[in-house]
GROMACS .gro file of C-alpha atoms in nm:
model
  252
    1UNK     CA    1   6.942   6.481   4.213
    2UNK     CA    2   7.221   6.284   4.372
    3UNK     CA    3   7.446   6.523   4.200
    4UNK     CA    4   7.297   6.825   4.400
    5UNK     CA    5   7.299   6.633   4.708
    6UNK     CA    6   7.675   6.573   4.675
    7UNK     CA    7   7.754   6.895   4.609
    8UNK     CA    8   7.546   7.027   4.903
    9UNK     CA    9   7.698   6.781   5.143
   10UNK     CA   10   8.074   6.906   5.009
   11UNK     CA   11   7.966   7.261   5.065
   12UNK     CA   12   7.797   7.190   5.393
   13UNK     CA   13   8.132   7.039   5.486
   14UNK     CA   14   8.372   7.329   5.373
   15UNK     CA   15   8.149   7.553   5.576
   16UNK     CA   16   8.205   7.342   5.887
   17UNK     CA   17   8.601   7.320   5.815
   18UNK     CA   18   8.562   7.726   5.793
   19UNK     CA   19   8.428   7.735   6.067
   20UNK     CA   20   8.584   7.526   6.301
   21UNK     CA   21   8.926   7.659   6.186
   22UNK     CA   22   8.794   8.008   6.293
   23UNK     CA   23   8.681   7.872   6.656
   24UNK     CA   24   9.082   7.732   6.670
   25UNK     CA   25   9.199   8.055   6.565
   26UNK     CA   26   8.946   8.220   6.807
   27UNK     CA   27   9.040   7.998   7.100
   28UNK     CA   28   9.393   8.023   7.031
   29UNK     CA   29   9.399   8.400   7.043
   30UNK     CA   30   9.186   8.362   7.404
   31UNK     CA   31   9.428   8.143   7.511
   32UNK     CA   32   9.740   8.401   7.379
   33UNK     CA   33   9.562   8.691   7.581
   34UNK     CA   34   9.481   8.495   7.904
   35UNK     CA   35   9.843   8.364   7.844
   36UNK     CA   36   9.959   8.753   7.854
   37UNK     CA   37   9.749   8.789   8.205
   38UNK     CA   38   9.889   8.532   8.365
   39UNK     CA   39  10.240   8.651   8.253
   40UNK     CA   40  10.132   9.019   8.391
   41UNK     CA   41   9.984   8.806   8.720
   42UNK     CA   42  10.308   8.648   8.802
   43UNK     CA   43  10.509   8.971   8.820
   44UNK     CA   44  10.555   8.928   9.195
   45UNK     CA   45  10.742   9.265   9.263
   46UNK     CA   46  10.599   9.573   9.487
   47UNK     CA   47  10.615   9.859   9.241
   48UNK     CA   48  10.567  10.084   9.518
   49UNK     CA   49  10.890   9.922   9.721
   50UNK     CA   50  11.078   9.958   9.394
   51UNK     CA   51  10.968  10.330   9.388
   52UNK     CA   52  11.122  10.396   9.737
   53UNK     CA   53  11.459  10.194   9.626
   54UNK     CA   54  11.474  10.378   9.330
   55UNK     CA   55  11.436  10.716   9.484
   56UNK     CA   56  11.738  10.624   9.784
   57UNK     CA   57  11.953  10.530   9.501
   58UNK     CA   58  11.910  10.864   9.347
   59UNK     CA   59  11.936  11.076   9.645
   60UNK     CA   60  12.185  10.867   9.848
   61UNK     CA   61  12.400  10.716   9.610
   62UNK     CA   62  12.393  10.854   9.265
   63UNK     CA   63  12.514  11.205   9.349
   64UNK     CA   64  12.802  11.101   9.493
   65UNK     CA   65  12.894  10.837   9.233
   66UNK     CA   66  12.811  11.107   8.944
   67UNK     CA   67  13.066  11.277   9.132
   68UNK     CA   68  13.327  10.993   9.131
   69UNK     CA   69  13.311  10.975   8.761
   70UNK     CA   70  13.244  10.623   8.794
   71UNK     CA   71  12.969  10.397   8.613
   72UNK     CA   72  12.787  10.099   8.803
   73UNK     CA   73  12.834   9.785   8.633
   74UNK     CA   74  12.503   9.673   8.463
   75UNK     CA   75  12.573   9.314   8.700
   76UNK     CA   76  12.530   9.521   9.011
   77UNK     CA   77  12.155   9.523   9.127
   78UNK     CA   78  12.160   9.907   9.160
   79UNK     CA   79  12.215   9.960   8.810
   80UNK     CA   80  11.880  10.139   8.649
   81UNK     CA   81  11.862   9.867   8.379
   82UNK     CA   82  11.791   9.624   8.680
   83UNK     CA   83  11.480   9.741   8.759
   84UNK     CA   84  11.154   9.602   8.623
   85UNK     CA   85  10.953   9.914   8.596
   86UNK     CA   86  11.223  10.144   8.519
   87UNK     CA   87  11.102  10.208   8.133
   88UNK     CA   88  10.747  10.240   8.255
   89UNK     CA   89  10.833  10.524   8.545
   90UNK     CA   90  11.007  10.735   8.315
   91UNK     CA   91  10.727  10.708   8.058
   92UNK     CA   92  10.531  10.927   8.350
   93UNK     CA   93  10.433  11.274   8.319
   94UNK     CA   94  10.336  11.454   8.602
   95UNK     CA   95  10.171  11.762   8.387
   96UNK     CA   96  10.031  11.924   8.700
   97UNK     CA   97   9.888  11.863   9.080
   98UNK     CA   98   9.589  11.604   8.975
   99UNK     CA   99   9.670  11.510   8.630
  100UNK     CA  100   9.939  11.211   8.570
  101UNK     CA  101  10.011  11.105   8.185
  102UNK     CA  102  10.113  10.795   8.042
  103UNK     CA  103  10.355  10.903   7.728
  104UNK     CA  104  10.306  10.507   7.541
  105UNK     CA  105   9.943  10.653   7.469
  106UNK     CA  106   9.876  10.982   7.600
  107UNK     CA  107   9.606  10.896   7.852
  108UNK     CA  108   9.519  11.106   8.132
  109UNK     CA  109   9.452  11.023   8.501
  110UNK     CA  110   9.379  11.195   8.831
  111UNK     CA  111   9.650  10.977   9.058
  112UNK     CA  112   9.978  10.834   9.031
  113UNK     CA  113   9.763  10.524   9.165
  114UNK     CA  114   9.555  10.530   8.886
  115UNK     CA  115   9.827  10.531   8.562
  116UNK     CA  116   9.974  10.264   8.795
  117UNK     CA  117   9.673  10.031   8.735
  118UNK     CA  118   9.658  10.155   8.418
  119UNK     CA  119  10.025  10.042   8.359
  120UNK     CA  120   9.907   9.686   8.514
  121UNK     CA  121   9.671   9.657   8.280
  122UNK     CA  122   9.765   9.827   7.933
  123UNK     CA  123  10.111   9.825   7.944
  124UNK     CA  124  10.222   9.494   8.141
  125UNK     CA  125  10.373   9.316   7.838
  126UNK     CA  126  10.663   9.639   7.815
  127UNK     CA  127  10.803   9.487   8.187
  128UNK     CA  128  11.156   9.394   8.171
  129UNK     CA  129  11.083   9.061   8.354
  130UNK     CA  130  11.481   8.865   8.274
  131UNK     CA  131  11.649   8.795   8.569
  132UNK     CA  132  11.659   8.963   8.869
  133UNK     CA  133  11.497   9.325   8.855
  134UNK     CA  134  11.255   9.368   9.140
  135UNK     CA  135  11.444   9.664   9.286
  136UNK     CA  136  11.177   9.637   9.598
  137UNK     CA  137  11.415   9.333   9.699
  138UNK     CA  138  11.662   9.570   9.794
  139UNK     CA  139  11.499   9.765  10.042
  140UNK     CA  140  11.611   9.569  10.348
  141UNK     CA  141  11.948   9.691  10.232
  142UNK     CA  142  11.860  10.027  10.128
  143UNK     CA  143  11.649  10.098  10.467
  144UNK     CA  144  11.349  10.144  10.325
  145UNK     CA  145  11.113  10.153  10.629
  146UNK     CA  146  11.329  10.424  10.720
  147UNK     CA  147  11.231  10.645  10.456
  148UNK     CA  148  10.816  10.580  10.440
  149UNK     CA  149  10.817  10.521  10.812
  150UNK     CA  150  10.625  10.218  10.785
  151UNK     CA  151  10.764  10.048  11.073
  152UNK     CA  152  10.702  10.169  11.455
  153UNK     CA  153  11.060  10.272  11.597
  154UNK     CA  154  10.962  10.115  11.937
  155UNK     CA  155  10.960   9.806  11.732
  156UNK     CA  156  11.175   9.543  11.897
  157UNK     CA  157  11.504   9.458  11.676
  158UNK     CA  158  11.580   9.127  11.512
  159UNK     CA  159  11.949   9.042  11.509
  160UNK     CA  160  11.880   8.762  11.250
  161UNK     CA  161  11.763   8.985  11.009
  162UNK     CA  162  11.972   9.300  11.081
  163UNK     CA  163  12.273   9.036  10.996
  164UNK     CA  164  12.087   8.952  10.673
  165UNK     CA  165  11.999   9.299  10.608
  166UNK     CA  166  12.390   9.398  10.678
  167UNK     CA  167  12.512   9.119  10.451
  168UNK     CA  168  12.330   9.169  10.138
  169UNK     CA  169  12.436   9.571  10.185
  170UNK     CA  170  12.780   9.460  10.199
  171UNK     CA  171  12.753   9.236   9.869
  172UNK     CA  172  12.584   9.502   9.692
  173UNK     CA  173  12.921   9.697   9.783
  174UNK     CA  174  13.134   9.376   9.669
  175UNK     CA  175  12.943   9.343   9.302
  176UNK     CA  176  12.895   9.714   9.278
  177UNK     CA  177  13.222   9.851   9.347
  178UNK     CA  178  13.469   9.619   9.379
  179UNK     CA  179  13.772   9.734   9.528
  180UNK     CA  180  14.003   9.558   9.276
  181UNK     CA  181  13.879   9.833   8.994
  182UNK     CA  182  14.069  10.172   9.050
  183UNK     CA  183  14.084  10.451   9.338
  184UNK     CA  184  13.718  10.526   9.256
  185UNK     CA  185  13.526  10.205   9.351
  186UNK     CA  186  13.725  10.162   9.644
  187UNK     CA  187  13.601  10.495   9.747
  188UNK     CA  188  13.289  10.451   9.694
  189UNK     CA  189  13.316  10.083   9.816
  190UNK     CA  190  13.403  10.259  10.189
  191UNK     CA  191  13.157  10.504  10.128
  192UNK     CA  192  12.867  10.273  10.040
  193UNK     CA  193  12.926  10.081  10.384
  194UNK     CA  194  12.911  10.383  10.597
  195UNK     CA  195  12.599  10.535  10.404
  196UNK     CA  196  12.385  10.209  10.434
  197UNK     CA  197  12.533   9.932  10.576
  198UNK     CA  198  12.703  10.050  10.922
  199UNK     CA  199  12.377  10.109  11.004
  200UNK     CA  200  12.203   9.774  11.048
  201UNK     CA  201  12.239   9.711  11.379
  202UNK     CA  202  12.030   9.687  11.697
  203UNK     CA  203  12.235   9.977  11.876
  204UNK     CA  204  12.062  10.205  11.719
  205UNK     CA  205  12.309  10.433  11.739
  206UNK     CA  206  12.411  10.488  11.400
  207UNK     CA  207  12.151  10.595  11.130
  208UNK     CA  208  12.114  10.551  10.779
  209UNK     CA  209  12.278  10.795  10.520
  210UNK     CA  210  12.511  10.942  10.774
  211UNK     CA  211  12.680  11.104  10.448
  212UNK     CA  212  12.377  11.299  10.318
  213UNK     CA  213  12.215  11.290  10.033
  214UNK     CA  214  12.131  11.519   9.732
  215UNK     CA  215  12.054  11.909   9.807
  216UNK     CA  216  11.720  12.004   9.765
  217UNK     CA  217  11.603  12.370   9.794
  218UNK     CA  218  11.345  12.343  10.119
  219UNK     CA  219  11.032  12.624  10.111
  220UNK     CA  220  11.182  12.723  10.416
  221UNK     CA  221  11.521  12.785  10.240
  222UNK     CA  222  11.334  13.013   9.964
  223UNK     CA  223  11.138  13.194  10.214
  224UNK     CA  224  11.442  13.320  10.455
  225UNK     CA  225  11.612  13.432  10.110
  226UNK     CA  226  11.288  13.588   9.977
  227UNK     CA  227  11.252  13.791  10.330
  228UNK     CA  228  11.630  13.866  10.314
  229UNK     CA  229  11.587  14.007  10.025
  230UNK     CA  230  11.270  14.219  10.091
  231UNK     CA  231  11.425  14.365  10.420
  232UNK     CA  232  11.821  14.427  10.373
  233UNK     CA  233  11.711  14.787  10.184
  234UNK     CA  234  11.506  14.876  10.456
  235UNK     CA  235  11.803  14.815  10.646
  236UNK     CA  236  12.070  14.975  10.453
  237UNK     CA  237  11.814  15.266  10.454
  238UNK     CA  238  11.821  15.267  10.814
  239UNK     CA  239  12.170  15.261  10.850
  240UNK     CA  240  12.210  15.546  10.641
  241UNK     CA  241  11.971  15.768  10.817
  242UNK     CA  242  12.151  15.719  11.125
  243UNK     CA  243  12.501  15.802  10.951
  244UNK     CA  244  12.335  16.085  10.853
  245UNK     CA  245  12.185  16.186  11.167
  246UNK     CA  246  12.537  16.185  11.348
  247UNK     CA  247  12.732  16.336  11.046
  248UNK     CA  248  12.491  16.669  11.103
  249UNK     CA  249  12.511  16.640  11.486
  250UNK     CA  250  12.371  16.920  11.741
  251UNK     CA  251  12.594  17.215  11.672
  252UNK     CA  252  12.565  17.166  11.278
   0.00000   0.00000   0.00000
């Protein structure tokens, strides 16, 4: 009898170990996910800021430094590797009008918005979150506001933070194209000041990108060729009938 009461009370114990080593394992893995969260949480960068940045740096910039055969250093902040949500942007397909797909798992959704969240959510832990990458700090140098508008141009100016604004363009300039480093950075070096950085001031007389950007074929640009198109026989027809006309004359 006391036998079978031992052995009870050594079973009723492993099943206790058992189980309490599951709840650790349990509450460990909690804590690991609401760990992950918190990581996710503390990603305080504007992806929609970053968007804008990114998209002046590929119109304004990158055309012309494609150009120069020259490659940003990976220590400049306008390099793409220096921006958090770079891998997660170009795992976007935009497969038609209201349909945006994520290519890590193939999902489907209605918005841009909407695979945003979903990239919040699913996909936080694939963030490139070393160092400095929040390309949305750069719009103050990159005119931003200019681009979405966001700001009302009867606003009044602030000299303290044009002067900010103009001296964080002009280090971007220093660490991105250093003058020291061949005939192409220093052109681009002069060229980066006049495209963004000449332009923070209060004068308002000079405006952002004064050196254009890349070409883009407007609607409008593809309509005047399509209608171009449609009437030059109708005029070479014309033409023709009046050569014609004056070739026979009255007394022919």
């Amino acid at each position: 009898m006391k036998k079978a009461r031992a052995v009870t009370s050594i079973a009723f114990l492993v099943i206790l170990f058992l189980q309490g080593k599951q709840a650790k394992e349990g509450s460990d893995d909690s804590r690991a996910l609401i760990h992950g969260k918190e990581d996710a949480l503390e990603v305080h960068c504007s992806r929609e800021r970053s968007r804008v940045a990114w998209k002046i740096i590929e119109d304004y910039l990158t055309p012309f430094v494609e150009q120069a055969h020259y490659q940003i250093p990976i220590k400049c902040r306008l390099h793409h590797d220096n921006d958090i949500f770079r891998d997660q942007e170009e795992h976007k397909v935009h497969v038609d009008t209201n349909e945006w797909q994520c290519s890590y798992c193939k999902k489907s959704f209605y918005a841009e918005k909407f695979l945003d969240q979903h990239f919040d959510s699913r996909h936080y832990d694939l963030l490139n979150v070393n160092g400095s990458k929040c390309l949305a700090d750069l719009c103050g140098a990159l005119h931003c506001d200019h681009v979405t508008n966001t700001k009302l141009r009867k606003t009044k100016c602030n000299p303290a933070a044009v002067a900010r604004n103009r001296h964080y363009c002009e280090s971007l300039a220093d660490n991105c194209f250093p003058i020291n480093q061949g005939p192409s950075a220093s052109r681009l070096h002069e060229f980066f000041l006049h495209q963004f950085c000449d332009a923070h001031t209060c004068s308002g007389k000079l405006k952002p990108f004064s050196r254009g950007g890349k070409k883009e074929t407007s609607v409008l640009y593809l309509a005047t060729a399509i209608l171009t198109l449609m009437l030059l026989p109708i005029f070479y027809v014309i033409v023709f009938l009046h050569q014609r006309d004056e070739n026979e004359g009255p007394g022919s």
